[in-house]
XYZ file of C-alpha atoms in Angstrom:
693
model
C 26.453 56.715 -18.247
C 23.757 59.015 -19.475
C 20.214 59.023 -18.033
C 18.777 57.831 -21.350
C 21.103 54.759 -21.322
C 20.215 54.049 -17.722
C 16.565 54.180 -18.573
C 17.026 51.902 -21.599
C 18.902 49.446 -19.463
C 16.175 49.468 -16.821
C 13.537 48.867 -19.472
C 15.485 46.187 -21.083
C 15.921 44.309 -17.797
C 12.341 44.634 -16.944
C 10.642 45.949 -13.900
C 10.915 42.737 -12.184
C 14.411 41.804 -13.147
C 15.920 39.714 -15.886
C 13.892 36.781 -17.395
C 15.099 33.339 -16.387
C 17.795 31.933 -18.758
C 16.037 28.574 -18.476
C 12.689 28.771 -20.274
C 11.734 25.188 -19.283
C 8.801 24.790 -16.937
C 9.706 24.385 -13.381
C 8.039 22.570 -10.395
C 6.069 25.625 -9.316
C 4.702 26.308 -12.824
C 3.362 22.824 -13.254
C 2.003 22.561 -9.713
C 0.316 26.040 -10.098
C -1.454 24.771 -13.252
C -2.731 21.727 -11.443
C -3.859 23.621 -8.323
C -5.937 26.170 -10.331
C -9.240 24.626 -9.365
C -8.534 24.948 -5.642
C -10.123 28.345 -5.271
C -13.471 27.045 -6.565
C -13.431 24.339 -3.845
C -13.805 27.146 -1.160
C -16.359 28.972 -3.230
C -18.214 25.655 -3.673
C -18.435 25.397 0.108
C -19.894 28.846 0.369
C -22.413 28.060 -2.259
C -23.330 24.853 -0.360
C -23.741 26.630 2.973
C -25.422 29.740 1.442
C -22.803 31.991 3.044
C -21.078 33.474 -0.051
C -19.568 36.935 0.713
C -17.987 39.554 -1.498
C -14.589 39.273 0.324
C -14.411 35.493 -0.070
C -15.476 35.755 -3.699
C -12.812 38.367 -4.323
C -10.119 36.149 -2.546
C -11.147 32.997 -4.541
C -11.002 35.047 -7.795
C -7.460 36.435 -6.864
C -6.378 32.898 -6.151
C -7.292 31.757 -9.554
C -5.793 34.714 -11.229
C -2.440 34.410 -9.419
C -2.272 30.663 -9.858
C -2.765 30.996 -13.613
C -0.114 33.795 -13.760
C 2.331 31.556 -11.882
C 1.671 28.821 -14.394
C 2.101 30.879 -17.473
C 4.873 33.395 -16.472
C 7.101 31.552 -13.858
C 9.531 30.150 -16.472
C 9.741 33.510 -18.180
C 10.351 35.827 -15.164
C 11.106 34.164 -11.858
C 10.834 37.301 -9.788
C 7.436 38.135 -11.121
C 6.474 34.580 -10.366
C 7.501 34.775 -6.899
C 5.319 37.968 -6.292
C 2.397 36.105 -7.802
C 3.200 33.235 -5.526
C 3.109 35.356 -2.469
C -0.077 36.984 -3.474
C -1.481 33.594 -4.239
C -0.700 32.353 -0.667
C -2.330 35.254 0.943
C -5.465 35.101 -1.245
C -5.743 31.384 -0.656
C -5.702 31.920 3.086
C -8.269 34.672 2.805
C -10.609 32.325 0.782
C -10.077 29.357 3.169
C -10.229 31.587 6.279
C -13.844 31.003 7.480
C -13.329 27.112 7.308
C -9.685 27.207 8.834
C -10.916 29.253 11.825
C -13.523 26.652 12.668
C -10.979 23.888 12.672
C -7.635 24.742 14.586
C -5.950 21.550 13.333
C -6.619 22.156 9.767
C -5.667 25.926 10.122
C -2.317 24.997 11.534
C -1.767 22.420 8.874
C -2.446 24.816 6.050
C -0.472 27.814 7.505
C 2.541 25.518 8.018
C 2.236 24.266 4.444
C 1.979 27.825 3.167
C 5.081 28.928 5.178
C 7.068 26.107 3.836
C 5.881 26.702 0.255
C 6.718 30.451 0.501
C 10.089 29.645 1.834
C 10.735 27.303 -1.074
C 9.543 29.834 -3.542
C 11.745 32.653 -2.162
C 14.880 30.458 -2.249
C 14.165 29.124 -5.696
C 16.532 30.479 -8.220
C 17.314 29.458 -11.817
C 19.484 32.515 -12.650
C 23.220 32.621 -12.023
C 25.996 29.962 -11.620
C 23.853 27.676 -9.520
C 21.106 27.644 -12.102
C 23.624 27.198 -14.956
C 25.390 24.245 -13.167
C 22.166 22.604 -12.228
C 20.155 22.815 -15.472
C 22.636 22.883 -18.278
C 23.016 19.870 -20.316
C 22.512 15.926 -20.057
C 21.733 14.838 -16.542
C 20.890 18.402 -15.366
C 18.131 18.656 -18.069
C 16.958 15.258 -16.909
C 16.814 16.600 -13.340
C 14.815 19.674 -14.396
C 12.280 17.488 -16.197
C 11.828 15.379 -13.139
C 11.348 18.491 -11.055
C 8.648 19.637 -13.647
C 6.555 16.532 -13.586
C 7.144 16.060 -9.747
C 5.718 19.520 -9.262
C 2.538 18.541 -11.161
C 1.999 15.312 -9.282
C 2.529 16.869 -5.862
C 0.245 19.708 -6.690
C -2.332 17.023 -7.540
C -1.670 15.213 -4.214
C -2.004 18.645 -2.408
C -5.338 19.393 -4.034
C -6.551 15.943 -3.091
C -5.553 16.457 0.651
C -7.164 19.969 0.665
C -10.329 18.407 -0.779
C -10.242 15.690 1.817
C -9.574 17.765 5.006
C -11.377 21.014 4.187
C -14.573 20.102 2.422
C -14.654 16.224 2.901
C -14.652 13.439 0.353
C -18.450 13.399 0.407
C -18.667 16.811 -1.226
C -19.518 16.141 -4.973
C -18.354 19.628 -6.074
C -14.977 19.512 -4.272
C -14.276 15.916 -5.443
C -15.199 16.841 -9.044
C -12.795 19.873 -8.956
C -10.064 17.592 -7.585
C -10.638 15.256 -10.523
C -10.451 18.328 -12.933
C -6.905 19.059 -11.360
C -6.094 15.456 -12.075
C -6.938 16.062 -15.755
C -4.584 19.004 -15.740
C -1.875 16.860 -14.199
C -2.303 14.132 -16.762
C -2.014 16.768 -19.563
C 1.419 17.820 -18.132
C 2.351 14.060 -17.832
C 1.322 13.253 -21.485
C 3.388 16.214 -22.863
C 6.400 14.905 -20.737
C 5.951 11.318 -22.130
C 5.848 12.440 -25.718
C 9.093 14.543 -25.379
C 11.017 12.250 -23.027
C 10.030 8.626 -23.329
C 9.957 6.507 -26.512
C 7.861 3.580 -25.223
C 4.066 3.565 -25.406
C 3.587 2.062 -21.919
C 3.569 5.420 -19.999
C 1.355 7.076 -22.544
C -1.176 4.288 -22.480
C -1.240 4.351 -18.662
C -1.449 8.153 -18.630
C -4.343 8.098 -21.134
C -6.108 5.436 -19.172
C -5.983 7.602 -16.015
C -7.272 10.636 -18.084
C -10.115 8.459 -19.514
C -10.934 7.121 -16.024
C -11.053 10.682 -14.598
C -13.312 11.824 -17.420
C -15.734 8.877 -16.914
C -15.687 9.439 -13.195
C -17.062 12.948 -13.662
C -20.284 11.534 -15.116
C -22.782 11.478 -12.296
C -22.474 7.946 -10.852
C -21.419 8.475 -7.220
C -18.626 10.249 -5.470
C -16.864 7.015 -4.529
C -16.152 6.101 -8.234
C -14.422 9.523 -8.678
C -12.379 8.913 -5.542
C -11.231 5.502 -6.936
C -10.190 7.147 -10.193
C -8.251 9.924 -8.347
C -6.478 7.348 -6.082
C -5.696 5.197 -9.064
C -4.223 8.164 -10.958
C -2.207 9.314 -7.973
C -0.737 5.946 -7.631
C 0.310 5.691 -11.280
C 1.706 9.245 -11.249
C 3.772 8.800 -8.248
C 5.035 5.513 -9.746
C 6.192 7.146 -12.853
C 7.722 10.129 -11.169
C 9.949 7.942 -8.969
C 10.655 5.523 -11.867
C 11.832 8.423 -14.030
C 14.395 9.437 -11.354
C 15.943 6.021 -11.877
C 16.392 6.196 -15.703
C 18.353 8.107 -18.195
C 16.875 10.757 -20.567
C 14.513 9.195 -23.204
C 15.151 5.667 -21.727
C 12.539 3.306 -22.967
C 10.113 1.856 -20.410
C 10.286 -1.729 -21.701
C 9.131 -5.002 -20.124
C 12.457 -5.390 -18.461
C 11.962 -2.093 -16.760
C 9.318 -3.902 -14.667
C 10.713 -7.408 -14.578
C 14.047 -6.267 -13.228
C 12.449 -4.544 -10.217
C 10.508 -6.918 -8.040
C 8.620 -4.159 -6.159
C 7.097 -2.613 -9.308
C 6.047 -5.983 -10.857
C 4.665 -7.100 -7.693
C 2.562 -3.927 -7.213
C 1.284 -3.885 -10.838
C 0.511 -7.496 -11.143
C -1.633 -7.338 -7.927
C -3.312 -4.304 -9.159
C -4.160 -6.147 -12.283
C -5.270 -9.228 -10.332
C -7.547 -7.158 -8.174
C -8.915 -5.239 -11.195
C -9.778 -8.340 -13.052
C -11.314 -9.956 -10.048
C -13.496 -6.848 -9.509
C -14.860 -7.043 -12.947
C -15.550 -10.741 -12.761
C -17.293 -10.348 -9.426
C -19.450 -7.475 -10.829
C -20.830 -9.568 -13.556
C -24.600 -10.296 -12.968
C -24.220 -14.049 -12.699
C -21.684 -13.710 -9.995
C -24.380 -13.229 -7.530
C -27.434 -15.240 -6.453
C -30.030 -12.762 -7.951
C -29.182 -9.894 -5.655
C -27.420 -7.021 -7.510
C -23.912 -6.593 -6.362
C -22.597 -2.952 -6.444
C -19.018 -2.451 -7.970
C -17.650 -1.065 -4.817
C -18.664 -4.278 -2.963
C -17.387 -6.483 -5.859
C -14.093 -4.537 -5.749
C -13.825 -5.030 -1.934
C -14.422 -8.740 -2.195
C -11.841 -8.915 -4.927
C -9.216 -7.066 -3.081
C -9.868 -9.013 0.079
C -9.609 -12.308 -1.880
C -6.520 -11.456 -3.785
C -4.789 -9.992 -0.712
C -5.845 -13.168 1.232
C -7.389 -11.013 4.054
C -10.935 -12.292 4.678
C -12.817 -8.953 5.494
C -16.071 -9.323 3.767
C -19.009 -6.971 3.054
C -21.041 -9.784 1.511
C -21.664 -13.303 2.671
C -19.629 -15.816 0.519
C -22.120 -18.594 1.010
C -25.450 -16.827 0.371
C -24.523 -13.749 -1.845
C -22.437 -15.573 -4.508
C -23.240 -18.132 -7.056
C -21.038 -21.191 -7.840
C -19.345 -18.905 -10.487
C -18.750 -16.103 -7.994
C -17.318 -18.584 -5.552
C -15.033 -20.153 -8.029
C -13.726 -16.640 -8.930
C -12.960 -15.870 -5.280
C -11.312 -19.337 -4.824
C -9.032 -18.598 -7.810
C -8.265 -15.103 -6.528
C -7.300 -16.499 -3.178
C -5.048 -19.170 -4.819
C -3.167 -16.763 -7.118
C -2.955 -14.147 -4.336
C -1.571 -16.601 -1.803
C 0.751 -18.350 -4.225
C 2.425 -15.180 -5.077
C 2.927 -13.162 -8.259
C 6.529 -14.116 -8.906
C 5.795 -17.916 -8.520
C 2.829 -17.598 -10.849
C 4.882 -15.593 -13.412
C 7.645 -18.068 -13.266
C 5.396 -20.993 -13.753
C 3.922 -19.275 -16.768
C 7.371 -18.480 -18.238
C 8.465 -21.928 -17.798
C 5.183 -23.316 -19.461
C 5.933 -21.012 -22.437
C 9.469 -22.405 -22.727
C 11.139 -19.075 -21.578
C 14.359 -19.388 -19.584
C 14.470 -17.311 -16.466
C 17.320 -14.697 -16.352
C 19.824 -14.674 -13.489
C 18.095 -11.505 -12.066
C 14.707 -13.190 -12.243
C 16.130 -16.248 -10.492
C 17.381 -14.022 -7.582
C 14.087 -12.289 -7.276
C 12.250 -15.617 -7.301
C 14.673 -16.915 -4.639
C 13.996 -13.860 -2.487
C 10.200 -14.266 -2.886
C 10.198 -17.957 -1.817
C 12.771 -17.640 0.952
C 15.392 -19.741 -0.804
C 18.979 -19.596 -1.805
C 19.728 -18.727 -5.430
C 21.321 -21.840 -6.907
C 21.569 -23.706 -10.243
C 18.885 -26.019 -8.899
C 16.478 -23.169 -7.931
C 13.718 -24.191 -10.449
C 14.039 -27.740 -9.244
C 13.457 -26.552 -5.656
C 10.753 -24.269 -6.789
C 8.841 -27.110 -8.393
C 9.196 -29.165 -5.145
C 7.777 -26.161 -3.205
C 4.776 -25.884 -5.610
C 4.102 -29.673 -5.331
C 4.298 -29.278 -1.508
C 1.784 -26.486 -1.615
C -0.802 -28.426 -3.838
C -0.315 -31.606 -2.012
C -0.876 -30.139 1.346
C -3.993 -28.393 0.011
C -5.169 -31.664 -1.419
C -4.773 -33.538 1.851
C -6.645 -30.873 3.650
C -9.410 -30.820 1.017
C -9.740 -34.667 1.287
C -10.162 -34.457 5.007
C -12.741 -31.673 4.872
C -14.756 -33.203 1.990
C -15.004 -36.523 3.972
C -16.027 -34.669 7.101
C -18.764 -32.630 5.370
C -19.932 -35.683 3.413
C -19.907 -38.241 6.205
C -20.239 -36.382 9.442
C -22.397 -33.349 8.189
C -24.450 -35.314 5.661
C -23.897 -32.906 2.719
C -24.388 -34.153 -0.782
C -20.962 -35.016 -2.362
C -20.942 -32.133 -4.745
C -21.686 -29.608 -1.958
C -19.223 -31.311 0.365
C -16.591 -31.134 -2.390
C -17.318 -27.486 -3.001
C -17.082 -26.500 0.685
C -14.134 -28.794 1.516
C -11.981 -27.559 -1.363
C -12.745 -23.965 -0.654
C -11.938 -24.245 3.025
C -8.727 -26.031 2.520
C -7.372 -23.603 -0.079
C -8.729 -20.631 2.078
C -6.976 -22.036 5.185
C -3.679 -22.761 3.601
C -3.556 -19.362 1.870
C -4.529 -17.646 5.194
C -7.521 -16.127 3.463
C -10.205 -16.539 6.341
C -13.070 -16.869 3.897
C -15.560 -19.809 4.184
C -18.607 -20.817 2.126
C -20.348 -21.484 5.498
C -22.838 -19.409 7.430
C -21.221 -17.703 10.493
C -17.634 -18.641 9.359
C -16.629 -21.662 11.580
C -18.794 -20.826 14.582
C -20.927 -24.017 14.034
C -17.744 -26.084 14.716
C -16.684 -24.683 18.309
C -17.002 -28.253 19.706
C -15.312 -29.983 16.650
C -11.653 -30.427 17.271
C -11.108 -32.054 13.939
C -12.081 -28.937 12.055
C -10.308 -26.522 14.505
C -7.016 -28.266 14.444
C -6.981 -29.153 10.783
C -7.734 -25.460 9.844
C -5.069 -24.345 12.462
C -2.465 -26.685 10.922
C -3.197 -25.563 7.367
C -3.030 -21.863 8.529
C 0.357 -22.312 10.334
C 1.813 -24.420 7.361
C 0.725 -21.755 4.861
C 1.939 -18.920 7.224
C 5.525 -19.906 6.868
C 7.631 -20.523 3.762
C 7.884 -24.203 2.608
C 11.592 -24.021 3.186
C 11.053 -23.089 6.887
C 8.423 -25.807 7.343
C 10.754 -28.459 5.809
C 13.398 -27.430 8.235
C 11.330 -28.665 11.180
C 12.502 -32.339 11.071
C 16.234 -31.100 10.840
C 15.607 -28.969 13.837
C 14.009 -31.785 15.849
C 17.077 -33.942 15.056
C 19.226 -31.036 16.301
C 20.773 -30.591 12.773
C 21.913 -27.147 11.565
C 19.253 -25.059 9.954
C 19.545 -21.594 8.613
C 19.244 -18.578 10.926
C 16.263 -17.345 8.962
C 14.320 -20.662 9.528
C 15.457 -20.896 13.087
C 14.035 -17.372 13.888
C 10.883 -17.955 12.086
C 10.155 -21.386 13.916
C 11.314 -20.207 17.383
C 9.460 -16.913 17.303
C 6.351 -18.488 15.875
C 6.281 -21.135 18.520
C 6.736 -18.473 21.179
C 3.940 -16.237 19.737
C 1.466 -19.180 19.482
C 2.236 -20.174 23.027
C 1.846 -16.690 24.403
C -1.355 -16.201 22.321
C -2.954 -19.391 23.557
C -2.201 -18.648 27.172
C -3.450 -15.035 26.785
C -6.749 -16.058 25.174
C -7.244 -18.717 27.615
C -6.599 -16.540 30.658
C -8.442 -13.417 29.501
C -11.567 -15.077 28.166
C -11.812 -17.937 30.620
C -14.989 -16.403 32.135
C -15.728 -14.317 29.027
C -16.020 -15.574 25.593
C -15.047 -19.158 26.662
C -17.333 -19.148 29.745
C -19.862 -21.737 28.481
C -17.312 -24.214 27.154
C -15.763 -27.056 29.095
C -11.987 -27.396 29.699
C -10.860 -29.074 26.437
C -13.053 -26.840 24.217
C -11.554 -23.813 26.002
C -8.005 -25.014 25.216
C -8.995 -26.089 21.635
C -10.575 -22.650 20.775
C -7.811 -20.788 22.511
C -5.175 -22.438 20.371
C -7.390 -21.923 17.385
C -7.802 -18.203 18.064
C -3.965 -17.935 18.554
C -3.323 -19.429 15.111
C -6.111 -17.617 13.232
C -5.406 -14.181 14.757
C -1.842 -14.267 13.274
C -3.121 -13.713 9.802
C -5.877 -16.049 8.821
C -9.007 -14.547 10.321
C -11.143 -17.711 10.873
C -13.327 -17.543 13.879
C -14.891 -20.333 15.798
C -16.695 -17.812 18.059
C -17.912 -14.260 17.659
C -14.796 -12.205 18.088
C -17.181 -9.230 18.765
C -17.510 -10.627 22.261
C -13.952 -10.363 23.182
C -12.948 -8.066 25.984
C -10.962 -4.999 25.588
C -7.498 -6.420 26.699
C -8.129 -9.387 24.538
C -8.625 -7.187 21.527
C -5.335 -5.521 22.216
C -3.645 -8.909 22.286
C -5.302 -9.805 19.065
C -4.103 -6.503 17.401
C -0.555 -7.278 18.430
C -0.725 -10.838 17.050
C -2.424 -9.554 13.767
C 0.245 -6.933 13.184
C 3.063 -9.488 13.900
C 1.653 -11.853 11.262
C 3.426 -14.953 9.977
C 6.879 -15.948 8.707
C 8.915 -14.586 5.771
C 8.244 -16.284 2.545
C 4.795 -17.597 3.463
C 1.201 -16.540 2.563
C 0.789 -14.526 5.734
C 0.884 -10.745 6.159
C 2.045 -8.554 9.051
C 5.516 -7.332 10.013
C 6.771 -11.075 10.143
C 8.153 -13.009 12.990
C 11.800 -12.622 11.729
C 11.629 -8.870 11.888
C 10.054 -8.982 15.360
C 12.672 -11.320 16.487
C 15.461 -9.183 15.191
C 14.158 -6.123 16.938
C 13.896 -8.129 20.195
C 17.434 -9.305 19.742
C 18.774 -5.800 19.235
C 16.970 -4.809 22.440
C 18.510 -7.717 24.276
C 22.019 -7.000 23.002
C 21.746 -3.282 23.912
C 20.442 -4.078 27.493
C 23.388 -6.409 28.112
C 25.765 -4.116 26.230
C 26.847 -6.637 23.661
C 28.851 -5.416 20.675
C 27.088 -7.634 18.099
C 23.577 -9.133 17.750
C 23.998 -12.873 18.092
C 21.459 -15.689 17.768
C 21.913 -19.428 17.414
C 25.654 -19.061 17.280
C 25.299 -16.708 14.358
C 25.829 -12.951 14.094
C 22.816 -11.026 12.644
C 24.145 -8.799 9.901
C 23.693 -4.989 10.192
C 21.724 -4.975 6.961
C 19.080 -7.271 8.408
C 18.802 -4.916 11.523
C 18.337 -1.987 9.244
C 15.674 -3.756 7.179
C 13.729 -4.860 10.310
C 13.655 -1.434 11.686
C 12.479 -0.062 8.214
C 9.738 -2.636 8.066
C 8.494 -1.839 11.609
C 8.617 1.897 10.945
C 6.862 1.553 7.526
C 4.038 -0.570 8.994
C 3.635 2.116 11.887
C 3.329 4.926 9.367
C 0.835 3.058 7.185
C -1.125 1.966 10.324
C -1.147 5.508 11.570
C -2.423 6.907 8.289
C -5.094 4.204 7.998
C -6.487 4.805 11.471
C -6.408 8.575 11.042
C -8.237 8.174 7.622
C -10.946 5.867 9.210
C -11.513 8.029 12.205
C -11.898 11.202 10.049
C -14.391 9.555 7.599
C -16.383 6.988 9.675
C -18.852 7.936 12.425
C -18.242 4.601 14.255
C -16.603 3.829 17.702
C -12.947 4.335 17.991
C -12.200 0.892 19.222
C -13.707 -1.006 16.314
C -12.103 1.304 13.695
C -8.641 0.835 15.221
C -9.235 -2.957 15.375
C -10.435 -2.749 11.704
C -7.148 -0.942 10.699
C -5.076 -3.624 12.436
C -6.926 -6.513 10.830
C -6.791 -4.888 7.301
C -3.157 -3.999 7.334
C -2.254 -7.414 8.877
C -4.509 -9.123 6.230
C -6.357 -11.035 8.879
C -9.947 -10.671 8.344
C -11.332 -10.375 11.900
C -13.778 -7.547 12.532
C -15.717 -6.245 15.514
C -18.559 -5.265 13.214
C -17.115 -2.248 11.436
C -16.816 -3.828 7.937
C -20.559 -4.063 7.265
C -21.102 -0.485 8.506
C -18.399 1.191 6.455
C -19.508 3.722 3.776
C -17.947 3.854 0.354
C -14.972 5.963 1.450
C -14.408 3.682 4.444
C -14.385 0.641 2.041
C -11.887 2.336 -0.165
C -9.553 3.013 2.862
C -9.818 -0.467 4.048
C -9.228 -1.798 0.539
C -6.023 0.229 0.285
C -4.936 -1.029 3.738
C -5.397 -4.532 2.702
C -3.446 -4.047 -0.436
C -0.503 -2.363 1.334
C -0.600 -5.180 3.990
C -0.334 -7.800 1.261
C 2.360 -6.108 -0.809
C 4.127 -4.781 2.236
C 4.509 -1.202 3.219
C 8.296 -1.270 2.664
C 7.658 -2.236 -0.914
C 5.260 0.660 -1.358
C 7.821 3.054 0.112
C 10.598 1.442 -1.879
C 8.764 2.049 -5.095
C 7.965 5.718 -4.236
C 11.678 6.350 -3.502
C 13.285 4.128 -6.075
C 16.338 6.198 -6.868
C 19.749 4.846 -7.636
C 21.961 4.823 -4.604
C 24.940 7.269 -4.759
C 28.268 5.767 -3.942
C 30.217 8.232 -1.896
C 33.978 8.150 -1.616
C 34.009 10.615 1.275
C 33.423 9.089 4.714
C 32.419 11.569 7.449
C 33.432 11.319 10.953
C 30.985 9.833 13.639
C 29.503 11.843 16.382
C 27.834 10.726 19.547
C 24.083 11.327 19.866
C 22.410 11.437 23.247
C 19.284 9.318 23.445
C 18.503 9.297 27.036
């Protein structure tokens, strides 16, 4: 070969190698576009501190240039994109250097992330047989598009985390730049929705996020921008993981949501919380005092998620209209979205599909059968009859014993009955129920409603059969037995630990009454007959454990649930005594139930850890009360050691997210985020022993 032909071959191939055969955008190009505002975050910190130097300015400028080059040229020439990515990583570390050196934890996190990113970049290849096999035709094209939009979303998530941990969420410039990155991410998403999805639903949601981010950039408070960013990340992650579960150009129709209980559950609760926030923000919802939107949103989320944490006093800060809105939110949130949707469909004359009936059966802890709707109507009747009985008792008590006018007694009695049965913990009375420390009627009636609402109606109706020694389902048996054990342990613990503490000034019967009430309320209700801030340290630990355990499956309570805790204990018991199977009540616990119980516990642990870390990093409050607040919010309990009223806007948003996750269930959140179709493998691999001790 002549020298001229060699030169022509080199020039034709390009200095950096052949262009990629696949010209469609990749994950790196889309994430680079979204991350382009990141360099200005560090420059903004310099401007705020008055320490801008030429070196950091040069590093910031290089970071911006390399990021834009990656976004534009990656899909055209991969090798050139890799060189730009390496330069971008070094320039980014140089721009962030002064801040990373002052915080070793952040420095280690960023350097680890950069190393992982560089490793991914170096091993990324779209040329050759692997690239052709992966990205040619049909499903491979679908995978490439999923990679493209996933890169944009995770770039946006990374930008948000950098903003949070490096400059803080109270930095206006950093949060605004993060919102600008979100706008770029939505642009990538909108282009994808036009090319790949026929339905208008994704486009409307993406445009709504885009408009929300634009409006949040108007000077109106950093917390509003953070809410818009969080909502946008939630929607984007939802669509990324949903797209992995559909075929190319599949339409996002109503069935796409109705056939997936996790998605309809999350979206309907989001809608309920949003509508409630707007209704409580209206001027006539308060009693003359202006209610900020963040406080209205906090109260709406707390009511819809039947938690009970409050930043405003229900009795004095809300008008009759505001209390009515809160009461409706509590009832709808406690009744459950699937139950409400089923009632609405039946009222409109729509027949439930078999899949919808299965979903409804799971949501109310019932067996799917031809008589499902008949059983469902009996359960609904049971709920409202129980609430009506409780309301009559409280109305008569407030009217006769307390001397309230009948209208006021009716208002307070109905609110207390619904709130108690739905395990909400809100009361239109000053000081919650602290005025009734010496009133056993109120304490035991509230506790009875809490316990009845904290278990599924199917489980409660199994109590007479269990007392007559008839056979009941293993699910009902575990819920009843575990619930009784926890209530007993809780009562004895509160009585023993607070005998000379919180209960020191009470007589014997009042001590027993309030200890039982605390054991029932701390499970998930959040009512308090005495100031919980006066509890000792060990008592607060007991309360935290009870709060995170929660109620029973199928009920209105939150937490891990008694059945999951019972299964974990049974697994422990079987392993200690070296039994081959997990057995209870002459029944074998299926392996699927064991896996699900472990998953629930791990999911709660992860969300709890994230919530505690977020509160500790953003709130200047004692560690003890912040940890207790995290347990209370995630367990949808409503007890507080005084942190709720001292939270700033960022803290309120974190607690709101924790309450939402606690009501929906962390496993539902993770299931939605990883909702891919299971792959049926024909190959079974050999087992291998793993040492655990």
